């Protein structure tokens, strides 16, 4: 079957670093998306990993290990505006469908 | 930069009525997707179109239909609305599909449908 797991909630302090993990079990796995979503708003694209390794984009980095079915999103120098849900989603070969995790709600405190 | 445009942003309907949502993808994007997101839920894939042809189908009820037009905009038609159809409906677009060379998939702001 298709399954994606990520923690439900996380908290962190402004200026800190937080790592949000995501494990997946999907057949025909192709790549892994990370999206940020504020309540009632559209998911905003953060990253897309196809190959193993770390990809860095400013304060955000995303890592993928295909052999372990594992990804993480690393957020550095946290800001209050980073408080949001972070969704990981798997894309698969031969389908347009993305399988989403239920999202990790991150709360950043001063 | 141009983004995915959806209309209307908010829609209130009664049970058994019909509703139509519109989506205008990012220019040059050839793939359009529709997702439904209920309160506190993750987005659920409904249907997708590539170059105006239905590309893939997910958990879209038979009461719903969708199409993509020659100008690449897409419409999601929902009939015999039920209370459970109340949700955020997102349209997304990408170039060459989610697993393609340009895999980024961008979402519109969503259309919030409330069925009373």
mmCIF file with all atom_site columns, C-alpha atoms in Angstrom:
data_model
loop_
_atom_site.group_PDB
_atom_site.id
_atom_site.type_symbol
_atom_site.label_atom_id
_atom_site.label_alt_id
_atom_site.label_comp_id
_atom_site.label_asym_id
_atom_site.label_entity_id
_atom_site.label_seq_id
_atom_site.pdbx_PDB_ins_code
_atom_site.Cartn_x
_atom_site.Cartn_y
_atom_site.Cartn_z
_atom_site.occupancy
_atom_site.B_iso_or_equiv
_atom_site.pdbx_formal_charge
_atom_site.auth_seq_id
_atom_site.auth_comp_id
_atom_site.auth_asym_id
_atom_site.auth_atom_id
_atom_site.pdbx_PDB_model_num
ATOM 1   C CA . UNK A 1 1   ? 0.000   0.000  0.000   1.00 0.00 ? 1   UNK A CA 1
ATOM 2   C CA . UNK A 1 2   ? 0.901   3.656  0.026   1.00 0.00 ? 2   UNK A CA 1
ATOM 3   C CA . UNK A 1 3   ? 1.811   5.209  3.336   1.00 0.00 ? 3   UNK A CA 1
ATOM 4   C CA . UNK A 1 4   ? 3.503   8.375  4.478   1.00 0.00 ? 4   UNK A CA 1
ATOM 5   C CA . UNK A 1 5   ? 4.300   9.156  8.104   1.00 0.00 ? 5   UNK A CA 1
ATOM 6   C CA . UNK A 1 6   ? 5.377   12.382 9.701   1.00 0.00 ? 6   UNK A CA 1
ATOM 7   C CA . UNK A 1 7   ? 5.038   13.735 13.237  1.00 0.00 ? 7   UNK A CA 1
ATOM 8   C CA . UNK A 1 8   ? 1.784   15.495 13.973  1.00 0.00 ? 8   UNK A CA 1
ATOM 9   C CA . UNK A 1 9   ? 3.168   18.459 15.866  1.00 0.00 ? 9   UNK A CA 1
ATOM 10  C CA . UNK A 1 10  ? 6.486   20.048 16.706  1.00 0.00 ? 10  UNK A CA 1
ATOM 11  C CA . UNK A 1 11  ? 7.497   23.157 18.613  1.00 0.00 ? 11  UNK A CA 1
ATOM 12  C CA . UNK A 1 12  ? 10.666  25.188 18.415  1.00 0.00 ? 12  UNK A CA 1
ATOM 13  C CA . UNK A 1 13  ? 12.106  28.534 19.451  1.00 0.00 ? 13  UNK A CA 1
ATOM 14  C CA . UNK A 1 14  ? 12.743  31.509 17.219  1.00 0.00 ? 14  UNK A CA 1
ATOM 15  C CA . UNK A 1 15  ? 16.287  31.391 15.832  1.00 0.00 ? 15  UNK A CA 1
ATOM 16  C CA . UNK A 1 16  ? 16.640  27.655 16.399  1.00 0.00 ? 16  UNK A CA 1
ATOM 17  C CA . UNK A 1 17  ? 16.932  24.769 13.926  1.00 0.00 ? 17  UNK A CA 1
ATOM 18  C CA . UNK A 1 18  ? 14.232  22.140 13.500  1.00 0.00 ? 18  UNK A CA 1
ATOM 19  C CA . UNK A 1 19  ? 14.186  18.913 11.504  1.00 0.00 ? 19  UNK A CA 1
ATOM 20  C CA . UNK A 1 20  ? 10.892  17.447 10.329  1.00 0.00 ? 20  UNK A CA 1
ATOM 21  C CA . UNK A 1 21  ? 11.117  13.781 9.373   1.00 0.00 ? 21  UNK A CA 1
ATOM 22  C CA . UNK A 1 22  ? 9.047   11.899 6.850   1.00 0.00 ? 22  UNK A CA 1
ATOM 23  C CA . UNK A 1 23  ? 9.059   8.180  6.105   1.00 0.00 ? 23  UNK A CA 1
ATOM 24  C CA . UNK A 1 24  ? 7.281   6.690  3.151   1.00 0.00 ? 24  UNK A CA 1
ATOM 25  C CA . UNK A 1 25  ? 6.270   3.346  1.745   1.00 0.00 ? 25  UNK A CA 1
ATOM 26  C CA . UNK A 1 26  ? 5.048   3.655  -1.800  1.00 0.00 ? 26  UNK A CA 1
ATOM 27  C CA . UNK A 1 27  ? 5.266   1.452  -4.834  1.00 0.00 ? 27  UNK A CA 1
ATOM 28  C CA . UNK A 1 28  ? 6.846   3.055  -7.872  1.00 0.00 ? 28  UNK A CA 1
ATOM 29  C CA . UNK A 1 29  ? 8.348   5.892  -5.862  1.00 0.00 ? 29  UNK A CA 1
ATOM 30  C CA . UNK A 1 30  ? 9.678   8.732  -7.975  1.00 0.00 ? 30  UNK A CA 1
ATOM 31  C CA . UNK A 1 31  ? 10.408  11.740 -5.755  1.00 0.00 ? 31  UNK A CA 1
ATOM 32  C CA . UNK A 1 32  ? 9.521   13.565 -2.569  1.00 0.00 ? 32  UNK A CA 1
ATOM 33  C CA . UNK A 1 33  ? 7.943   17.007 -2.247  1.00 0.00 ? 33  UNK A CA 1
ATOM 34  C CA . UNK A 1 34  ? 7.864   19.288 0.765   1.00 0.00 ? 34  UNK A CA 1
ATOM 35  C CA . UNK A 1 35  ? 5.180   21.945 1.035   1.00 0.00 ? 35  UNK A CA 1
ATOM 36  C CA . UNK A 1 36  ? 4.439   24.621 3.606   1.00 0.00 ? 36  UNK A CA 1
ATOM 37  C CA . UNK A 1 37  ? 0.789   25.326 4.314   1.00 0.00 ? 37  UNK A CA 1
ATOM 38  C CA . UNK A 1 38  ? -0.664  28.040 6.531   1.00 0.00 ? 38  UNK A CA 1
ATOM 39  C CA . UNK A 1 39  ? -4.169  27.370 7.789   1.00 0.00 ? 39  UNK A CA 1
ATOM 40  C CA . UNK A 1 40  ? -6.776  27.870 5.073   1.00 0.00 ? 40  UNK A CA 1
ATOM 41  C CA . UNK A 1 41  ? -4.179  28.711 2.453   1.00 0.00 ? 41  UNK A CA 1
ATOM 42  C CA . UNK A 1 42  ? -2.633  26.883 -0.475  1.00 0.00 ? 42  UNK A CA 1
ATOM 43  C CA . UNK A 1 43  ? 0.356   24.587 -0.018  1.00 0.00 ? 43  UNK A CA 1
ATOM 44  C CA . UNK A 1 44  ? 3.498   26.464 -1.034  1.00 0.00 ? 44  UNK A CA 1
ATOM 45  C CA . UNK A 1 45  ? 6.209   24.504 -2.823  1.00 0.00 ? 45  UNK A CA 1
ATOM 46  C CA . UNK A 1 46  ? 9.439   24.230 -0.844  1.00 0.00 ? 46  UNK A CA 1
ATOM 47  C CA . UNK A 1 47  ? 11.464  21.440 -2.442  1.00 0.00 ? 47  UNK A CA 1
ATOM 48  C CA . UNK A 1 48  ? 11.434  18.361 -4.638  1.00 0.00 ? 48  UNK A CA 1
ATOM 49  C CA . UNK A 1 49  ? 14.044  15.623 -4.161  1.00 0.00 ? 49  UNK A CA 1
ATOM 50  C CA . UNK A 1 50  ? 14.522  12.848 -6.685  1.00 0.00 ? 50  UNK A CA 1
ATOM 51  C CA . UNK A 1 51  ? 18.111  11.854 -5.976  1.00 0.00 ? 51  UNK A CA 1
ATOM 52  C CA . UNK A 1 52  ? 19.624  10.858 -2.652  1.00 0.00 ? 52  UNK A CA 1
ATOM 53  C CA . UNK A 1 53  ? 21.265  13.631 -0.722  1.00 0.00 ? 53  UNK A CA 1
ATOM 54  C CA . UNK A 1 54  ? 20.757  17.082 0.638   1.00 0.00 ? 54  UNK A CA 1
ATOM 55  C CA . UNK A 1 55  ? 19.440  20.055 -1.281  1.00 0.00 ? 55  UNK A CA 1
ATOM 56  C CA . UNK A 1 56  ? 19.777  23.480 0.257   1.00 0.00 ? 56  UNK A CA 1
ATOM 57  C CA . UNK A 1 57  ? 17.655  26.522 -0.500  1.00 0.00 ? 57  UNK A CA 1
ATOM 58  C CA . UNK A 1 58  ? 18.383  29.386 1.810   1.00 0.00 ? 58  UNK A CA 1
ATOM 59  C CA . UNK A 1 59  ? 17.122  28.632 5.315   1.00 0.00 ? 59  UNK A CA 1
ATOM 60  C CA . UNK A 1 60  ? 15.438  25.427 4.142   1.00 0.00 ? 60  UNK A CA 1
ATOM 61  C CA . UNK A 1 61  ? 17.162  22.155 3.234   1.00 0.00 ? 61  UNK A CA 1
ATOM 62  C CA . UNK A 1 62  ? 15.656  18.835 2.259   1.00 0.00 ? 62  UNK A CA 1
ATOM 63  C CA . UNK A 1 63  ? 17.235  15.402 2.384   1.00 0.00 ? 63  UNK A CA 1
ATOM 64  C CA . UNK A 1 64  ? 16.241  12.142 0.742   1.00 0.00 ? 64  UNK A CA 1
ATOM 65  C CA . UNK A 1 65  ? 17.369  8.547  1.210   1.00 0.00 ? 65  UNK A CA 1
ATOM 66  C CA . UNK A 1 66  ? 15.604  6.340  -1.305  1.00 0.00 ? 66  UNK A CA 1
ATOM 67  C CA . UNK A 1 67  ? 16.994  3.124  0.156   1.00 0.00 ? 67  UNK A CA 1
ATOM 68  C CA . UNK A 1 68  ? 15.623  3.981  3.594   1.00 0.00 ? 68  UNK A CA 1
ATOM 69  C CA . UNK A 1 69  ? 12.356  5.524  2.444   1.00 0.00 ? 69  UNK A CA 1
ATOM 70  C CA . UNK A 1 70  ? 13.209  8.588  4.464   1.00 0.00 ? 70  UNK A CA 1
ATOM 71  C CA . UNK A 1 71  ? 13.297  12.324 4.028   1.00 0.00 ? 71  UNK A CA 1
ATOM 72  C CA . UNK A 1 72  ? 13.644  15.319 6.242   1.00 0.00 ? 72  UNK A CA 1
ATOM 73  C CA . UNK A 1 73  ? 13.104  19.039 5.977   1.00 0.00 ? 73  UNK A CA 1
ATOM 74  C CA . UNK A 1 74  ? 15.561  21.189 7.907   1.00 0.00 ? 74  UNK A CA 1
ATOM 75  C CA . UNK A 1 75  ? 14.598  24.718 8.826   1.00 0.00 ? 75  UNK A CA 1
ATOM 76  C CA . UNK A 1 76  ? 17.323  27.019 10.125  1.00 0.00 ? 76  UNK A CA 1
ATOM 77  C CA . UNK A 1 77  ? 17.162  30.402 11.861  1.00 0.00 ? 77  UNK A CA 1
ATOM 78  C CA . UNK A 1 78  ? 13.503  29.878 12.595  1.00 0.00 ? 78  UNK A CA 1
ATOM 79  C CA . UNK A 1 79  ? 11.194  32.850 12.335  1.00 0.00 ? 79  UNK A CA 1
ATOM 80  C CA . UNK A 1 80  ? 7.714   33.310 13.746  1.00 0.00 ? 80  UNK A CA 1
ATOM 81  C CA . UNK A 1 81  ? 6.297   33.233 10.216  1.00 0.00 ? 81  UNK A CA 1
ATOM 82  C CA . UNK A 1 82  ? 7.589   29.661 9.842   1.00 0.00 ? 82  UNK A CA 1
ATOM 83  C CA . UNK A 1 83  ? 4.737   28.532 12.088  1.00 0.00 ? 83  UNK A CA 1
ATOM 84  C CA . UNK A 1 84  ? 2.702   26.438 9.667   1.00 0.00 ? 84  UNK A CA 1
ATOM 85  C CA . UNK A 1 85  ? 1.973   22.877 8.620   1.00 0.00 ? 85  UNK A CA 1
ATOM 86  C CA . UNK A 1 86  ? 4.657   21.123 6.612   1.00 0.00 ? 86  UNK A CA 1
ATOM 87  C CA . UNK A 1 87  ? 3.451   18.439 4.233   1.00 0.00 ? 87  UNK A CA 1
ATOM 88  C CA . UNK A 1 88  ? 5.597   15.810 2.664   1.00 0.00 ? 88  UNK A CA 1
ATOM 89  C CA . UNK A 1 89  ? 4.218   14.193 -0.467  1.00 0.00 ? 89  UNK A CA 1
ATOM 90  C CA . UNK A 1 90  ? 5.473   11.360 -2.638  1.00 0.00 ? 90  UNK A CA 1
ATOM 91  C CA . UNK A 1 91  ? 5.224   11.283 -6.391  1.00 0.00 ? 91  UNK A CA 1
ATOM 92  C CA . UNK A 1 92  ? 5.143   7.942  -8.144  1.00 0.00 ? 92  UNK A CA 1
ATOM 93  C CA . UNK A 1 93  ? 5.829   6.680  -11.611 1.00 0.00 ? 93  UNK A CA 1
ATOM 94  C CA . UNK A 1 94  ? 2.915   6.310  -14.008 1.00 0.00 ? 94  UNK A CA 1
ATOM 95  C CA . UNK A 1 95  ? 0.494   8.459  -12.029 1.00 0.00 ? 95  UNK A CA 1
ATOM 96  C CA . UNK A 1 96  ? -0.084  12.154 -11.522 1.00 0.00 ? 96  UNK A CA 1
ATOM 97  C CA . UNK A 1 97  ? -1.286  11.544 -8.003  1.00 0.00 ? 97  UNK A CA 1
ATOM 98  C CA . UNK A 1 98  ? 0.755   12.811 -5.074  1.00 0.00 ? 98  UNK A CA 1
ATOM 99  C CA . UNK A 1 99  ? 0.408   10.917 -1.821  1.00 0.00 ? 99  UNK A CA 1
ATOM 100 C CA . UNK A 1 100 ? 0.418   13.413 1.005   1.00 0.00 ? 100 UNK A CA 1
ATOM 101 C CA . UNK A 1 101 ? 1.292   12.884 4.613   1.00 0.00 ? 101 UNK A CA 1
ATOM 102 C CA . UNK A 1 102 ? -1.081  14.373 7.152   1.00 0.00 ? 102 UNK A CA 1
ATOM 103 C CA . UNK A 1 103 ? 1.340   17.228 7.787   1.00 0.00 ? 103 UNK A CA 1
ATOM 104 C CA . UNK A 1 104 ? 3.447   18.371 10.702  1.00 0.00 ? 104 UNK A CA 1
ATOM 105 C CA . UNK A 1 105 ? 2.165   21.430 12.484  1.00 0.00 ? 105 UNK A CA 1
ATOM 106 C CA . UNK A 1 106 ? 5.154   23.501 13.570  1.00 0.00 ? 106 UNK A CA 1
ATOM 107 C CA . UNK A 1 107 ? 4.777   26.204 16.198  1.00 0.00 ? 107 UNK A CA 1
ATOM 108 C CA . UNK A 1 108 ? 7.598   28.669 16.633  1.00 0.00 ? 108 UNK A CA 1
ATOM 109 C CA . UNK A 1 109 ? 7.742   30.489 19.953  1.00 0.00 ? 109 UNK A CA 1
ATOM 110 C CA . UNK A 1 110 ? 9.617   33.707 20.744  1.00 0.00 ? 110 UNK A CA 1
ATOM 111 C CA . UNK B 2 1   ? 5.518   35.837 -11.431 1.00 0.00 ? 1   UNK B CA 1
ATOM 112 C CA . UNK B 2 2   ? 2.146   34.508 -12.503 1.00 0.00 ? 2   UNK B CA 1
ATOM 113 C CA . UNK B 2 3   ? 0.638   31.858 -10.276 1.00 0.00 ? 3   UNK B CA 1
ATOM 114 C CA . UNK B 2 4   ? -2.250  29.438 -10.480 1.00 0.00 ? 4   UNK B CA 1
ATOM 115 C CA . UNK B 2 5   ? -5.517  31.382 -10.414 1.00 0.00 ? 5   UNK B CA 1
ATOM 116 C CA . UNK B 2 6   ? -8.682  29.884 -9.011  1.00 0.00 ? 6   UNK B CA 1
ATOM 117 C CA . UNK B 2 7   ? -12.199 31.225 -8.884  1.00 0.00 ? 7   UNK B CA 1
ATOM 118 C CA . UNK B 2 8   ? -14.358 31.702 -7.015  1.00 0.00 ? 8   UNK B CA 1
ATOM 119 C CA . UNK B 2 9   ? -12.393 31.890 -3.779  1.00 0.00 ? 9   UNK B CA 1
ATOM 120 C CA . UNK B 2 10  ? -15.471 31.207 -1.696  1.00 0.00 ? 10  UNK B CA 1
ATOM 121 C CA . UNK B 2 11  ? -18.721 29.522 -2.630  1.00 0.00 ? 11  UNK B CA 1
ATOM 122 C CA . UNK B 2 12  ? -21.779 28.665 -0.583  1.00 0.00 ? 12  UNK B CA 1
ATOM 123 C CA . UNK B 2 13  ? -24.319 26.199 -1.932  1.00 0.00 ? 13  UNK B CA 1
ATOM 124 C CA . UNK B 2 14  ? -27.304 24.237 -0.700  1.00 0.00 ? 14  UNK B CA 1
ATOM 125 C CA . UNK B 2 15  ? -27.497 20.451 -0.725  1.00 0.00 ? 15  UNK B CA 1
ATOM 126 C CA . UNK B 2 16  ? -28.324 18.988 -4.130  1.00 0.00 ? 16  UNK B CA 1
ATOM 127 C CA . UNK B 2 17  ? -27.223 22.143 -5.944  1.00 0.00 ? 17  UNK B CA 1
ATOM 128 C CA . UNK B 2 18  ? -24.409 22.280 -8.480  1.00 0.00 ? 18  UNK B CA 1
ATOM 129 C CA . UNK B 2 19  ? -21.143 24.204 -8.394  1.00 0.00 ? 19  UNK B CA 1
ATOM 130 C CA . UNK B 2 20  ? -18.400 24.961 -10.892 1.00 0.00 ? 20  UNK B CA 1
ATOM 131 C CA . UNK B 2 21  ? -14.855 25.853 -9.952  1.00 0.00 ? 21  UNK B CA 1
ATOM 132 C CA . UNK B 2 22  ? -12.380 27.343 -12.392 1.00 0.00 ? 22  UNK B CA 1
ATOM 133 C CA . UNK B 2 23  ? -8.625  27.115 -12.577 1.00 0.00 ? 23  UNK B CA 1
ATOM 134 C CA . UNK B 2 24  ? -6.123  28.983 -14.724 1.00 0.00 ? 24  UNK B CA 1
ATOM 135 C CA . UNK B 2 25  ? -2.703  27.283 -14.621 1.00 0.00 ? 25  UNK B CA 1
ATOM 136 C CA . UNK B 2 26  ? 0.651   28.998 -14.722 1.00 0.00 ? 26  UNK B CA 1
ATOM 137 C CA . UNK B 2 27  ? 1.409   29.965 -18.348 1.00 0.00 ? 27  UNK B CA 1
ATOM 138 C CA . UNK B 2 28  ? 3.221   27.199 -20.263 1.00 0.00 ? 28  UNK B CA 1
ATOM 139 C CA . UNK B 2 29  ? 2.324   24.561 -17.695 1.00 0.00 ? 29  UNK B CA 1
ATOM 140 C CA . UNK B 2 30  ? 0.774   21.607 -19.474 1.00 0.00 ? 30  UNK B CA 1
ATOM 141 C CA . UNK B 2 31  ? -0.541  19.578 -16.541 1.00 0.00 ? 31  UNK B CA 1
ATOM 142 C CA . UNK B 2 32  ? -3.404  20.569 -14.252 1.00 0.00 ? 32  UNK B CA 1
ATOM 143 C CA . UNK B 2 33  ? -4.464  18.775 -11.075 1.00 0.00 ? 33  UNK B CA 1
ATOM 144 C CA . UNK B 2 34  ? -7.453  19.033 -8.779  1.00 0.00 ? 34  UNK B CA 1
ATOM 145 C CA . UNK B 2 35  ? -7.198  18.245 -5.066  1.00 0.00 ? 35  UNK B CA 1
ATOM 146 C CA . UNK B 2 36  ? -9.796  18.260 -2.301  1.00 0.00 ? 36  UNK B CA 1
ATOM 147 C CA . UNK B 2 37  ? -8.781  19.087 1.254   1.00 0.00 ? 37  UNK B CA 1
ATOM 148 C CA . UNK B 2 38  ? -11.269 18.623 4.076   1.00 0.00 ? 38  UNK B CA 1
ATOM 149 C CA . UNK B 2 39  ? -10.821 20.334 7.462   1.00 0.00 ? 39  UNK B CA 1
ATOM 150 C CA . UNK B 2 40  ? -7.700  19.001 9.176   1.00 0.00 ? 40  UNK B CA 1
ATOM 151 C CA . UNK B 2 41  ? -7.060  16.550 6.348   1.00 0.00 ? 41  UNK B CA 1
ATOM 152 C CA . UNK B 2 42  ? -4.305  16.207 3.807   1.00 0.00 ? 42  UNK B CA 1
ATOM 153 C CA . UNK B 2 43  ? -5.067  17.014 0.176   1.00 0.00 ? 43  UNK B CA 1
ATOM 154 C CA . UNK B 2 44  ? -6.705  14.187 -1.755  1.00 0.00 ? 44  UNK B CA 1
ATOM 155 C CA . UNK B 2 45  ? -6.066  13.854 -5.469  1.00 0.00 ? 45  UNK B CA 1
ATOM 156 C CA . UNK B 2 46  ? -9.194  14.054 -7.624  1.00 0.00 ? 46  UNK B CA 1
ATOM 157 C CA . UNK B 2 47  ? -8.178  14.229 -11.253 1.00 0.00 ? 47  UNK B CA 1
ATOM 158 C CA . UNK B 2 48  ? -5.513  15.571 -13.603 1.00 0.00 ? 48  UNK B CA 1
ATOM 159 C CA . UNK B 2 49  ? -5.193  16.686 -17.208 1.00 0.00 ? 49  UNK B CA 1
ATOM 160 C CA . UNK B 2 50  ? -2.220  16.733 -19.518 1.00 0.00 ? 50  UNK B CA 1
ATOM 161 C CA . UNK B 2 51  ? -2.472  18.726 -22.737 1.00 0.00 ? 51  UNK B CA 1
ATOM 162 C CA . UNK B 2 52  ? -6.258  18.923 -22.390 1.00 0.00 ? 52  UNK B CA 1
ATOM 163 C CA . UNK B 2 53  ? -6.739  15.180 -22.027 1.00 0.00 ? 53  UNK B CA 1
ATOM 164 C CA . UNK B 2 54  ? -7.600  13.448 -18.781 1.00 0.00 ? 54  UNK B CA 1
ATOM 165 C CA . UNK B 2 55  ? -4.341  12.058 -17.504 1.00 0.00 ? 55  UNK B CA 1
ATOM 166 C CA . UNK B 2 56  ? -5.105  10.388 -14.210 1.00 0.00 ? 56  UNK B CA 1
ATOM 167 C CA . UNK B 2 57  ? -8.041  9.907  -11.893 1.00 0.00 ? 57  UNK B CA 1
ATOM 168 C CA . UNK B 2 58  ? -8.133  9.620  -8.146  1.00 0.00 ? 58  UNK B CA 1
ATOM 169 C CA . UNK B 2 59  ? -10.918 9.619  -5.605  1.00 0.00 ? 59  UNK B CA 1
ATOM 170 C CA . UNK B 2 60  ? -13.277 11.793 -7.593  1.00 0.00 ? 60  UNK B CA 1
ATOM 171 C CA . UNK B 2 61  ? -16.974 11.029 -6.989  1.00 0.00 ? 61  UNK B CA 1
ATOM 172 C CA . UNK B 2 62  ? -19.145 10.187 -9.983  1.00 0.00 ? 62  UNK B CA 1
ATOM 173 C CA . UNK B 2 63  ? -21.128 13.355 -9.212  1.00 0.00 ? 63  UNK B CA 1
ATOM 174 C CA . UNK B 2 64  ? -18.043 15.384 -10.130 1.00 0.00 ? 64  UNK B CA 1
ATOM 175 C CA . UNK B 2 65  ? -16.623 15.932 -13.572 1.00 0.00 ? 65  UNK B CA 1
ATOM 176 C CA . UNK B 2 66  ? -13.823 18.056 -14.920 1.00 0.00 ? 66  UNK B CA 1
ATOM 177 C CA . UNK B 2 67  ? -12.332 19.136 -18.182 1.00 0.00 ? 67  UNK B CA 1
ATOM 178 C CA . UNK B 2 68  ? -9.490  21.194 -19.561 1.00 0.00 ? 68  UNK B CA 1
ATOM 179 C CA . UNK B 2 69  ? -10.158 23.646 -22.342 1.00 0.00 ? 69  UNK B CA 1
ATOM 180 C CA . UNK B 2 70  ? -8.158  24.771 -25.358 1.00 0.00 ? 70  UNK B CA 1
ATOM 181 C CA . UNK B 2 71  ? -6.729  27.718 -23.413 1.00 0.00 ? 71  UNK B CA 1
ATOM 182 C CA . UNK B 2 72  ? -5.568  25.220 -20.739 1.00 0.00 ? 72  UNK B CA 1
ATOM 183 C CA . UNK B 2 73  ? -7.909  26.464 -18.072 1.00 0.00 ? 73  UNK B CA 1
ATOM 184 C CA . UNK B 2 74  ? -9.801  23.747 -16.240 1.00 0.00 ? 74  UNK B CA 1
ATOM 185 C CA . UNK B 2 75  ? -13.208 23.519 -14.633 1.00 0.00 ? 75  UNK B CA 1
ATOM 186 C CA . UNK B 2 76  ? -14.426 21.183 -11.917 1.00 0.00 ? 76  UNK B CA 1
ATOM 187 C CA . UNK B 2 77  ? -18.160 20.611 -12.018 1.00 0.00 ? 77  UNK B CA 1
ATOM 188 C CA . UNK B 2 78  ? -19.876 19.256 -8.928  1.00 0.00 ? 78  UNK B CA 1
ATOM 189 C CA . UNK B 2 79  ? -23.508 18.181 -8.932  1.00 0.00 ? 79  UNK B CA 1
ATOM 190 C CA . UNK B 2 80  ? -25.957 16.910 -6.308  1.00 0.00 ? 80  UNK B CA 1
ATOM 191 C CA . UNK B 2 81  ? -23.811 18.526 -3.648  1.00 0.00 ? 81  UNK B CA 1
ATOM 192 C CA . UNK B 2 82  ? -23.642 16.873 -0.257  1.00 0.00 ? 82  UNK B CA 1
ATOM 193 C CA . UNK B 2 83  ? -22.617 18.258 3.117   1.00 0.00 ? 83  UNK B CA 1
ATOM 194 C CA . UNK B 2 84  ? -19.441 16.191 2.946   1.00 0.00 ? 84  UNK B CA 1
ATOM 195 C CA . UNK B 2 85  ? -18.337 18.048 -0.168  1.00 0.00 ? 85  UNK B CA 1
ATOM 196 C CA . UNK B 2 86  ? -17.561 21.089 1.963   1.00 0.00 ? 86  UNK B CA 1
ATOM 197 C CA . UNK B 2 87  ? -13.822 21.503 1.596   1.00 0.00 ? 87  UNK B CA 1
ATOM 198 C CA . UNK B 2 88  ? -11.030 23.498 0.086   1.00 0.00 ? 88  UNK B CA 1
ATOM 199 C CA . UNK B 2 89  ? -10.551 22.626 -3.560  1.00 0.00 ? 89  UNK B CA 1
ATOM 200 C CA . UNK B 2 90  ? -7.082  23.256 -4.872  1.00 0.00 ? 90  UNK B CA 1
ATOM 201 C CA . UNK B 2 91  ? -5.969  23.377 -8.434  1.00 0.00 ? 91  UNK B CA 1
ATOM 202 C CA . UNK B 2 92  ? -2.288  22.878 -9.169  1.00 0.00 ? 92  UNK B CA 1
ATOM 203 C CA . UNK B 2 93  ? -0.198  22.992 -12.298 1.00 0.00 ? 93  UNK B CA 1
ATOM 204 C CA . UNK B 2 94  ? 3.191   21.781 -13.399 1.00 0.00 ? 94  UNK B CA 1
ATOM 205 C CA . UNK B 2 95  ? 5.324   21.314 -16.458 1.00 0.00 ? 95  UNK B CA 1
ATOM 206 C CA . UNK B 2 96  ? 5.460   17.709 -17.680 1.00 0.00 ? 96  UNK B CA 1
ATOM 207 C CA . UNK B 2 97  ? 3.743   16.077 -14.723 1.00 0.00 ? 97  UNK B CA 1
ATOM 208 C CA . UNK B 2 98  ? 4.833   15.608 -11.102 1.00 0.00 ? 98  UNK B CA 1
ATOM 209 C CA . UNK B 2 99  ? 7.563   13.161 -11.980 1.00 0.00 ? 99  UNK B CA 1
ATOM 210 C CA . UNK B 2 100 ? 8.788   14.976 -15.018 1.00 0.00 ? 100 UNK B CA 1
ATOM 211 C CA . UNK B 2 101 ? 11.966  16.890 -15.591 1.00 0.00 ? 101 UNK B CA 1
ATOM 212 C CA . UNK B 2 102 ? 10.466  19.997 -14.051 1.00 0.00 ? 102 UNK B CA 1
ATOM 213 C CA . UNK B 2 103 ? 8.718   18.354 -11.143 1.00 0.00 ? 103 UNK B CA 1
ATOM 214 C CA . UNK B 2 104 ? 7.642   21.416 -9.233  1.00 0.00 ? 104 UNK B CA 1
ATOM 215 C CA . UNK B 2 105 ? 3.908   21.399 -8.708  1.00 0.00 ? 105 UNK B CA 1
ATOM 216 C CA . UNK B 2 106 ? 2.382   24.734 -7.788  1.00 0.00 ? 106 UNK B CA 1
ATOM 217 C CA . UNK B 2 107 ? -0.964  25.162 -6.061  1.00 0.00 ? 107 UNK B CA 1
ATOM 218 C CA . UNK B 2 108 ? -3.534  27.889 -6.458  1.00 0.00 ? 108 UNK B CA 1
ATOM 219 C CA . UNK B 2 109 ? -5.050  29.704 -3.484  1.00 0.00 ? 109 UNK B CA 1
ATOM 220 C CA . UNK B 2 110 ? -7.983  27.319 -3.432  1.00 0.00 ? 110 UNK B CA 1
ATOM 221 C CA . UNK B 2 111 ? -11.746 27.597 -3.612  1.00 0.00 ? 111 UNK B CA 1
ATOM 222 C CA . UNK B 2 112 ? -13.561 27.096 -0.334  1.00 0.00 ? 112 UNK B CA 1
ATOM 223 C CA . UNK B 2 113 ? -16.883 25.361 -0.898  1.00 0.00 ? 113 UNK B CA 1
ATOM 224 C CA . UNK B 2 114 ? -19.444 25.329 1.892   1.00 0.00 ? 114 UNK B CA 1
ATOM 225 C CA . UNK B 2 115 ? -22.518 23.165 1.436   1.00 0.00 ? 115 UNK B CA 1
ATOM 226 C CA . UNK B 2 116 ? -25.431 23.989 3.741   1.00 0.00 ? 116 UNK B CA 1
#
